[in-house]
């Protein structure tokens, strides 16, 4: 089984959590793209979606699923999204695709966050995947200096601007022993829009696809 097949199987297993008649939150990335594609036969059950990126919005609209603003939708019963890394507590690193800010908002506004991934994303400790931090443009260098003080090595994501018009710093060299603490510390640096550490609002359910099938962790 390839990594992509693992992603697809995890996405397929998430379909059973759909709640007919209720709007759904949709994340970003290749695993979520599988999920969106698999929604095709269920689209009459989905009145609307709240999307975390322009890319997911385009894919949802191409399928004929209306995309609405979170302000219009209110709180959501279900949010489905991928991750770059997850630990056993379902704390995540997200933002490899650059959609971390909208993803964190939708996760916060959702009663159930189902994270779908291939099994390579499950790690003993977060931090091998560079931690994305979205920053306001004028604060880029200041935030980078503050992150060096925390022991990370920030690298500007070259040629990339988020859907919100901001740059991303990818932080290398962190072994994240205390995700809750680090999320708070980085979030408090002036100029940080969002850190891609999802520890205060982890996933509620993790669905991992791999050669031995699909496993669900709570
Ligand atoms: C986007 C994300 C994605 O969920 C994350 O990058 C995983 O992507 P993929 O499903 O392509 O492996 O956080 O901002």
XYZ file of N, CA and C and ligand atoms in Angstrom:
668
model
N 0.846 -1.207 0.000
C 0.000 0.000 0.000
C 0.879 1.254 0.000
N 0.583 2.184 -0.884
C 1.365 3.425 -0.895
C 0.851 4.364 0.199
N 1.652 5.398 0.444
C 1.238 6.396 1.441
C -0.082 7.052 1.003
N -0.201 7.287 -0.298
C -1.412 7.934 -0.793
C -2.636 7.027 -0.624
N -2.431 5.720 -0.798
C -3.557 4.797 -0.575
C -3.972 4.790 0.901
N -2.974 4.909 1.795
C -3.278 5.010 3.228
C -4.126 6.245 3.520
N -3.776 7.355 2.860
C -4.551 8.594 3.038
C -5.994 8.389 2.565
N -6.129 7.728 1.416
C -7.463 7.536 0.851
C -8.325 6.640 1.751
N -7.702 5.603 2.304
C -8.471 4.692 3.175
C -8.900 5.402 4.465
N -8.019 6.228 5.000
C -8.392 7.008 6.190
C -9.559 7.940 5.848
N -9.474 8.568 4.676
C -10.547 9.483 4.251
C -11.868 8.721 4.095
N -11.777 7.532 3.525
C -13.000 6.735 3.317
C -13.648 6.393 4.677
N -12.801 6.052 5.649
C -13.328 5.660 6.964
C -14.005 6.828 7.682
N -13.643 8.047 7.300
C -14.246 9.225 7.959
C -15.674 9.481 7.479
N -16.059 8.874 6.369
C -17.391 9.148 5.807
C -18.507 8.772 6.777
N -18.219 7.774 7.626
C -19.298 7.323 8.527
C -19.631 8.361 9.609
N -18.789 9.368 9.756
C -19.068 10.404 10.762
C -19.879 11.581 10.195
N -20.186 11.517 8.894
C -21.013 12.572 8.294
C -22.373 12.615 8.965
N -22.877 13.810 9.163
C -24.228 13.924 9.729
C -25.131 14.532 8.676
N -25.979 13.698 8.085
C -26.828 14.190 6.991
C -27.622 15.431 7.407
N -27.620 16.417 6.523
C -28.399 17.629 6.777
C -27.645 18.707 7.515
N -26.399 18.378 7.972
C -25.648 19.391 8.737
C -24.432 19.878 7.950
N -24.125 21.168 8.043
C -22.921 21.677 7.365
C -21.668 21.032 7.957
N -20.627 20.961 7.154
C -19.395 20.280 7.573
C -18.201 21.214 7.387
N -17.226 21.092 8.266
C -15.970 21.832 8.115
C -14.973 20.976 7.346
N -14.270 21.608 6.422
C -13.354 20.864 5.549
C -11.969 21.510 5.592
N -10.950 20.693 5.850
C -9.571 21.170 5.907
C -8.916 21.240 4.544
N -7.610 21.061 4.557
C -6.804 21.274 3.339
C -5.725 20.202 3.228
N -5.400 19.841 1.999
C -4.273 18.919 1.785
C -4.678 17.728 0.933
N -3.709 16.861 0.677
C -3.964 15.735 -0.226
C -4.911 14.704 0.406
N -4.846 14.523 1.729
C -5.750 13.566 2.380
C -7.185 14.097 2.335
N -7.325 15.371 2.607
C -8.654 15.998 2.539
C -9.165 15.995 1.096
N -8.276 16.146 0.124
C -8.732 16.074 -1.269
C -9.403 14.729 -1.551
N -8.823 13.644 -0.997
C -9.482 12.335 -1.146
C -10.864 12.369 -0.504
N -10.925 12.971 0.682
C -12.210 13.013 1.404
C -13.247 13.784 0.575
N -12.830 14.920 0.030
C -13.777 15.717 -0.777
C -14.257 14.884 -1.969
N -13.326 14.217 -2.631
C -13.726 13.410 -3.796
C -14.720 12.311 -3.396
N -14.497 11.739 -2.207
C -15.369 10.653 -1.745
C -16.745 11.160 -1.302
N -16.871 12.485 -1.172
C -18.164 13.051 -0.788
C -19.175 13.041 -1.939
N -18.677 12.822 -3.157
C -19.547 12.949 -4.341
C -20.894 12.222 -4.179
N -20.895 10.932 -3.780
C -22.204 10.261 -3.685
C -23.063 10.738 -2.513
N -22.466 11.543 -1.614
C -23.201 11.977 -0.408
C -23.611 13.444 -0.494
N -23.363 14.073 -1.631
C -23.483 15.543 -1.633
C -24.904 16.040 -1.372
N -25.907 15.210 -1.682
C -27.286 15.666 -1.409
C -27.554 15.722 0.100
N -26.699 15.038 0.895
C -26.857 15.063 2.366
C -26.136 16.250 3.004
N -25.330 16.973 2.192
C -24.489 18.034 2.768
C -25.010 19.394 2.303
N -25.699 20.123 3.184
C -26.272 21.396 2.747
C -25.209 22.445 2.426
N -24.060 22.391 3.138
C -23.013 23.398 2.929
C -21.734 22.948 3.616
N -20.623 23.552 3.177
C -19.330 23.292 3.822
C -18.677 24.616 4.162
N -17.896 24.585 5.250
C -17.011 25.713 5.579
C -15.610 25.226 5.247
N -14.900 25.980 4.435
C -13.625 25.498 3.905
C -12.446 26.270 4.498
N -11.309 25.561 4.666
C -10.149 26.211 5.284
C -9.188 26.819 4.262
N -9.485 26.683 2.965
C -8.552 27.254 1.976
C -9.245 27.482 0.643
N -8.613 28.313 -0.159
C -9.140 28.567 -1.502
C -9.105 27.273 -2.319
N -8.065 26.448 -2.090
C -7.930 25.192 -2.854
C -9.087 24.238 -2.536
N -9.393 24.071 -1.248
C -10.506 23.175 -0.884
C -11.837 23.754 -1.342
N -11.955 25.075 -1.275
C -13.194 25.720 -1.738
C -13.435 25.397 -3.210
N -12.394 25.518 -4.017
C -12.541 25.254 -5.451
C -12.956 23.795 -5.686
N -12.367 22.885 -4.928
C -12.669 21.459 -5.116
C -14.114 21.145 -4.685
N -14.531 21.759 -3.583
C -15.901 21.539 -3.108
C -16.917 22.099 -4.105
N -16.628 23.283 -4.600
C -17.562 23.918 -5.536
C -17.649 23.124 -6.834
N -16.505 22.566 -7.265
C -16.500 21.770 -8.499
C -17.407 20.555 -8.348
N -17.558 20.107 -7.111
C -18.411 18.947 -6.837
C -19.882 19.354 -6.675
N -20.107 20.660 -6.562
C -21.482 21.148 -6.392
C -21.893 21.308 -4.941
N -20.904 21.281 -4.011
C -21.228 21.498 -2.591
C -21.076 22.984 -2.286
N -22.153 23.643 -1.814
C -22.046 25.078 -1.525
C -21.055 25.353 -0.386
N -20.257 26.395 -0.558
C -19.293 26.777 0.481
C -19.779 28.065 1.124
N -19.895 28.038 2.459
C -20.391 29.221 3.171
C -19.335 29.711 4.159
N -19.513 30.944 4.568
C -18.652 31.579 5.556
C -18.927 30.964 6.926
N -17.885 30.884 7.759
C -18.091 30.342 9.109
C -19.088 31.191 9.897
N -19.078 32.499 9.666
C -20.009 33.378 10.385
C -21.462 33.014 10.078
N -21.676 32.574 8.848
C -23.027 32.199 8.425
C -23.407 30.823 8.988
N -22.416 29.924 9.016
C -22.705 28.543 9.421
C -22.881 28.405 10.936
N -22.215 29.247 11.704
C -22.255 29.096 13.165
C -21.353 27.948 13.583
N -21.696 27.292 14.716
C -20.813 26.205 15.136
C -21.118 24.953 14.304
N -20.070 24.156 14.103
C -20.186 22.992 13.214
C -20.163 21.710 14.041
N -20.878 20.697 13.579
C -20.850 19.428 14.323
C -19.610 18.611 13.954
N -19.097 18.786 12.747
C -17.977 17.942 12.310
C -16.970 18.741 11.485
N -15.683 18.532 11.796
C -14.590 19.085 10.993
C -13.652 17.942 10.617
N -13.338 17.830 9.349
C -12.437 16.772 8.887
C -11.209 17.424 8.269
N -10.036 17.032 8.770
C -8.793 17.630 8.258
C -7.633 16.644 8.437
N -6.553 16.895 7.732
C -5.348 16.076 7.835
C -4.373 16.654 8.844
N -3.146 16.109 8.842
C -2.100 16.617 9.739
C -0.737 16.261 9.156
N 0.256 17.017 9.570
C 1.634 16.706 9.172
C 2.283 15.752 10.157
N 1.910 15.877 11.427
C 2.361 14.941 12.460
C 1.277 14.866 13.528
N 1.213 13.702 14.178
C 0.322 13.569 15.336
C 1.012 12.714 16.395
N 0.729 13.025 17.660
C 1.195 12.129 18.720
C 0.001 11.321 19.240
N 0.235 10.497 20.241
C -0.826 9.610 20.748
C -1.920 10.364 21.491
N -1.636 11.610 21.849
C -2.671 12.420 22.515
C -3.503 13.189 21.487
N -3.273 12.909 20.202
C -3.981 13.567 19.092
C -3.669 15.059 19.004
N -2.522 15.432 19.593
C -1.998 16.784 19.395
C -1.259 16.764 18.058
N -1.390 17.849 17.310
C -0.970 17.815 15.910
C 0.003 18.940 15.557
N 0.816 18.667 14.519
C 1.445 19.754 13.762
C 0.687 19.846 12.452
N 0.253 21.053 12.124
C -0.473 21.312 10.887
C 0.096 22.563 10.214
N -0.231 22.707 8.938
C 0.186 23.911 8.236
C 1.193 23.660 7.133
N 1.485 22.379 6.888
C 2.371 22.066 5.759
C 1.829 22.640 4.458
N 0.506 22.708 4.358
C -0.133 23.289 3.164
C -0.400 24.777 3.323
N -0.071 25.327 4.493
C -0.161 26.772 4.691
C -1.531 27.279 5.125
N -2.457 26.361 5.435
C -3.825 26.814 5.755
C -4.096 26.821 7.256
N -3.021 26.865 8.067
C -3.154 26.635 9.508
C -4.091 27.590 10.234
N -4.134 28.858 9.819
C -4.956 29.822 10.565
C -6.444 29.503 10.430
N -6.882 29.324 9.195
C -8.307 29.008 9.008
C -8.618 27.629 9.593
N -7.637 26.724 9.509
C -7.850 25.376 10.079
C -8.043 25.457 11.592
N -7.236 26.279 12.237
C -7.352 26.367 13.700
C -8.687 27.006 14.098
N -9.125 27.965 13.325
C -10.413 28.606 13.627
C -11.559 27.604 13.459
N -11.531 26.869 12.364
C -12.650 25.930 12.120
C -12.621 24.800 13.148
N -11.412 24.328 13.484
C -11.315 23.280 14.521
C -11.909 23.785 15.833
N -11.599 25.039 16.170
C -12.108 25.605 17.435
C -13.631 25.704 17.425
N -14.194 25.954 16.247
C -15.643 26.182 16.147
C -16.424 24.882 15.913
N -15.728 23.743 15.969
C -16.384 22.462 15.656
C -16.473 21.582 16.893
N -17.600 20.870 17.000
C -17.774 19.984 18.167
C -16.925 18.726 18.028
N -16.761 18.200 16.816
C -15.940 17.009 16.643
C -14.926 17.236 15.516
N -13.657 17.041 15.846
C -12.569 17.200 14.878
C -12.017 15.802 14.577
N -12.273 15.357 13.361
C -11.761 14.053 12.927
C -10.525 14.295 12.066
N -9.392 13.783 12.521
C -8.141 13.952 11.774
C -7.883 12.688 10.965
N -7.632 12.853 9.680
C -7.385 11.714 8.795
C -5.954 11.800 8.265
N -5.255 10.662 8.280
C -3.842 10.674 7.867
C -3.393 9.255 7.541
N -2.290 9.162 6.838
C -1.678 7.838 6.696
C -0.826 7.595 7.933
N -0.545 6.313 8.204
C 0.016 5.985 9.524
C 1.430 6.534 9.758
N 2.120 6.973 8.695
C 3.465 7.537 8.890
C 3.421 8.847 9.684
N 2.235 9.442 9.799
C 2.121 10.735 10.496
C 2.150 10.589 12.015
N 1.944 9.344 12.505
C 1.954 9.131 13.961
C 3.394 9.005 14.446
N 3.789 9.903 15.354
C 5.176 9.939 15.837
C 5.196 9.935 17.374
N 6.315 9.454 17.971
C 6.376 9.464 19.437
C 6.421 10.880 20.011
N 7.129 11.790 19.339
C 7.190 13.187 19.806
C 7.114 14.108 18.594
N 6.320 15.161 18.719
C 6.162 16.114 17.618
C 7.448 16.917 17.415
N 7.702 17.335 16.195
C 8.778 18.294 15.965
C 9.750 17.952 14.850
N 9.709 16.704 14.379
C 10.600 16.393 13.250
C 10.127 17.161 12.007
N 8.813 17.211 11.833
C 8.262 18.033 10.760
C 8.394 19.498 11.184
N 8.982 20.340 10.341
C 9.162 21.752 10.729
C 7.828 22.408 11.094
N 7.815 23.069 12.230
C 6.567 23.657 12.753
C 6.245 24.970 12.027
N 5.110 25.032 11.307
C 4.775 26.269 10.588
C 4.215 27.348 11.534
N 4.650 28.566 11.292
C 4.122 29.709 12.044
C 3.785 30.803 11.026
N 2.502 31.180 10.988
C 2.099 32.287 10.099
C 2.320 33.586 10.846
N 2.966 34.554 10.195
C 3.294 35.821 10.860
C 2.850 37.006 10.001
N 2.614 38.138 10.663
C 2.367 39.357 9.895
C 3.679 39.764 9.224
N 3.607 40.274 7.985
C 4.848 40.548 7.244
C 5.858 41.411 8.017
N 5.391 42.467 8.702
C 6.348 43.370 9.353
C 7.030 42.730 10.566
N 6.467 41.615 11.061
C 7.001 40.994 12.279
C 7.912 39.806 11.985
N 8.130 39.523 10.713
C 8.830 38.299 10.317
C 10.181 38.120 11.021
N 11.014 39.146 10.975
C 12.365 39.010 11.541
C 12.324 38.983 13.059
N 11.451 39.811 13.640
C 11.323 39.815 15.106
C 10.883 38.445 15.606
N 9.852 37.889 14.984
C 9.355 36.575 15.426
C 10.459 35.532 15.260
N 11.200 35.612 14.167
C 12.284 34.643 13.935
C 13.307 34.713 15.073
N 13.642 35.927 15.500
C 14.632 36.065 16.592
C 14.088 35.482 17.899
N 12.802 35.699 18.152
C 12.198 35.161 19.393
C 12.170 33.630 19.361
N 11.982 33.087 18.185
C 11.913 31.630 18.063
C 13.300 31.005 18.251
N 14.322 31.694 17.813
C 15.697 31.218 18.056
C 15.931 31.119 19.571
N 15.401 32.082 20.319
C 15.561 32.043 21.784
C 14.887 30.813 22.390
N 13.865 30.292 21.693
C 13.165 29.095 22.192
C 13.853 27.806 21.720
N 14.936 27.951 20.961
C 15.698 26.773 20.540
C 15.383 26.276 19.135
N 14.552 27.012 18.394
C 14.208 26.585 17.034
C 15.032 27.302 15.982
N 15.056 26.721 14.804
C 15.732 27.377 13.670
C 14.687 27.738 12.614
N 14.268 29.006 12.584
C 13.220 29.405 11.643
C 13.732 29.575 10.224
N 12.907 29.172 9.290
C 13.265 29.343 7.874
C 12.035 29.902 7.160
N 12.233 30.993 6.439
C 11.115 31.589 5.705
C 10.703 30.650 4.575
N 9.398 30.346 4.492
C 8.937 29.490 3.391
C 9.011 30.297 2.085
N 9.915 29.881 1.239
C 10.233 30.689 0.056
C 9.080 30.715 -0.942
N 8.805 31.918 -1.461
C 7.817 32.072 -2.525
C 6.409 31.703 -2.111
N 6.134 31.779 -0.828
C 4.803 31.351 -0.354
C 4.119 32.464 0.434
N 2.855 32.677 0.135
C 2.020 33.600 0.909
C 0.712 32.872 1.223
N 0.242 32.993 2.457
C -0.999 32.294 2.822
C -2.210 32.947 2.150
N -3.350 32.287 2.259
C -4.600 32.861 1.737
C -4.937 34.175 2.438
N -4.299 34.408 3.608
C -4.525 35.664 4.351
C -3.491 36.726 3.992
N -2.581 36.413 3.058
C -1.586 37.391 2.611
C -0.343 37.479 3.477
N -0.076 36.453 4.274
C 1.061 36.492 5.201
C 2.128 35.445 4.859
N 3.384 35.701 5.305
C 4.433 34.689 5.144
C 4.358 33.614 6.235
N 5.082 32.519 6.000
C 5.177 31.445 6.994
C 6.640 31.208 7.323
N 6.910 31.073 8.615
C 8.224 30.612 9.077
C 8.080 29.139 9.435
N 8.944 28.289 8.894
C 8.955 26.870 9.267
C 10.082 26.671 10.280
N 9.722 26.150 11.451
C 10.696 26.045 12.536
C 11.282 24.641 12.586
N 12.571 24.567 12.338
C 13.281 23.283 12.365
C 13.928 23.077 13.737
N 14.249 21.803 13.997
C 15.099 21.493 15.147
C 14.398 21.480 16.492
N 13.074 21.413 16.487
C 12.361 21.374 17.772
C 11.990 19.929 18.090
N 12.275 19.493 19.315
C 11.657 18.259 19.792
C 10.630 18.720 20.821
N 9.370 18.571 20.470
C 8.333 19.231 21.258
C 7.873 18.308 22.388
N 8.477 18.525 23.570
C 8.152 17.681 24.729
C 6.876 18.168 25.411
N 6.647 19.487 25.355
C 5.480 20.057 26.044
C 4.659 20.882 25.045
N 3.833 20.206 24.251
C 3.106 20.909 23.186
C 2.198 22.026 23.690
N 1.528 21.809 24.812
C 0.607 22.843 25.318
C 1.365 24.123 25.638
N 2.500 23.933 26.315
C 3.315 25.076 26.733
C 3.886 25.817 25.512
N 4.418 25.048 24.562
C 5.044 25.683 23.395
C 4.013 26.410 22.537
N 2.821 25.813 22.409
C 1.780 26.486 21.621
C 1.474 27.854 22.234
N 1.389 27.868 23.546
C 1.086 29.126 24.235
C 2.233 30.134 24.077
N 3.457 29.643 24.266
C 4.619 30.554 24.180
C 4.717 31.198 22.801
N 4.586 30.393 21.757
C 4.744 30.953 20.401
C 3.562 31.851 20.062
N 2.360 31.447 20.482
C 1.168 32.265 20.185
C 1.276 33.659 20.802
N 2.033 33.761 21.905
C 2.123 35.053 22.602
C 3.164 36.000 22.010
N 3.967 35.526 21.076
C 4.960 36.432 20.461
C 4.215 37.438 19.583
N 4.487 38.709 19.779
C 3.799 39.748 18.994
C 4.090 39.542 17.512
N 3.042 39.565 16.717
C 3.214 39.410 15.277
C 2.908 38.014 14.779
N 2.794 37.060 15.710
C 2.400 35.703 15.294
C 0.897 35.700 15.036
N 0.523 35.223 13.874
C -0.909 35.077 13.575
C -1.379 33.728 14.114
N -0.681 32.677 13.747
C -1.060 31.328 14.203
C 0.163 30.428 14.193
N 0.275 29.608 15.243
C 1.289 28.549 15.228
C 0.569 27.239 14.899
N 1.219 26.434 14.059
C 0.578 25.210 13.587
C 0.634 24.044 14.560
N 0.698 24.370 15.842
C 0.644 23.352 16.887
C -0.798 23.322 17.386
N -1.437 22.163 17.272
C -2.830 22.023 17.691
C -2.841 21.136 18.937
N -2.517 21.750 20.080
C -2.441 20.999 21.330
C -3.595 21.387 22.264
N -3.883 22.690 22.328
C -5.005 23.124 23.157
C -6.333 22.667 22.556
N -6.380 22.592 21.233
C -7.556 22.017 20.582
C -7.022 20.868 19.685
N -6.822 19.672 20.315
C -6.341 18.536 19.523
C -7.493 17.930 18.722
N -7.194 16.897 17.952
C -8.289 16.174 17.286
C -9.056 15.380 18.344
N -10.306 15.068 18.038
C -11.107 14.211 18.928
C -10.985 12.752 18.511
N -10.709 12.562 17.244
C -10.590 11.202 16.709
C -9.530 11.230 15.617
N -8.646 10.234 15.660
C -7.597 10.134 14.642
C -7.839 8.858 13.846
N -7.934 9.000 12.531
C -8.105 7.826 11.668
C -6.840 7.690 10.837
N -6.151 6.553 11.017
C -4.889 6.324 10.319
C -5.055 5.182 9.325
N -4.605 5.410 8.104
C -4.653 4.356 7.084
C -3.257 3.819 6.838
N -3.162 2.491 6.720
C -1.853 1.867 6.452
C -2.037 0.463 5.935
N -0.912 -0.245 5.721
C -0.981 -1.582 5.118
C -1.851 -2.568 5.905
N -1.942 -2.378 7.222
C -2.766 -3.318 8.005
C -4.213 -2.869 8.098
N -4.581 -1.878 7.341
C -5.963 -1.387 7.372
C -6.046 -0.055 8.066
N -7.234 0.224 8.568
C -7.484 1.531 9.180
C -7.596 1.371 10.684
N -6.947 2.243 11.432
C -7.127 2.219 12.888
C -7.635 3.574 13.370
N -8.460 3.516 14.417
C -9.012 4.753 14.964
C -8.496 4.920 16.386
N -7.996 6.095 16.701
C -7.490 6.399 18.049
C -8.289 7.559 18.614
N -8.618 7.442 19.900
C -9.361 8.534 20.572
C -8.529 9.110 21.686
C -2.568 22.066 5.559
C -2.426 20.986 6.554
C -2.579 19.591 6.081
O -3.572 18.968 6.827
C -1.287 18.865 6.269
O -0.262 19.563 5.591
C -1.363 17.421 5.760
O -1.381 17.408 4.377
P -1.520 16.074 3.532
O -2.904 15.555 3.766
O -1.296 16.522 2.110
O -0.463 15.098 3.995
O -2.232 21.204 7.725
O -2.324 23.319 6.123
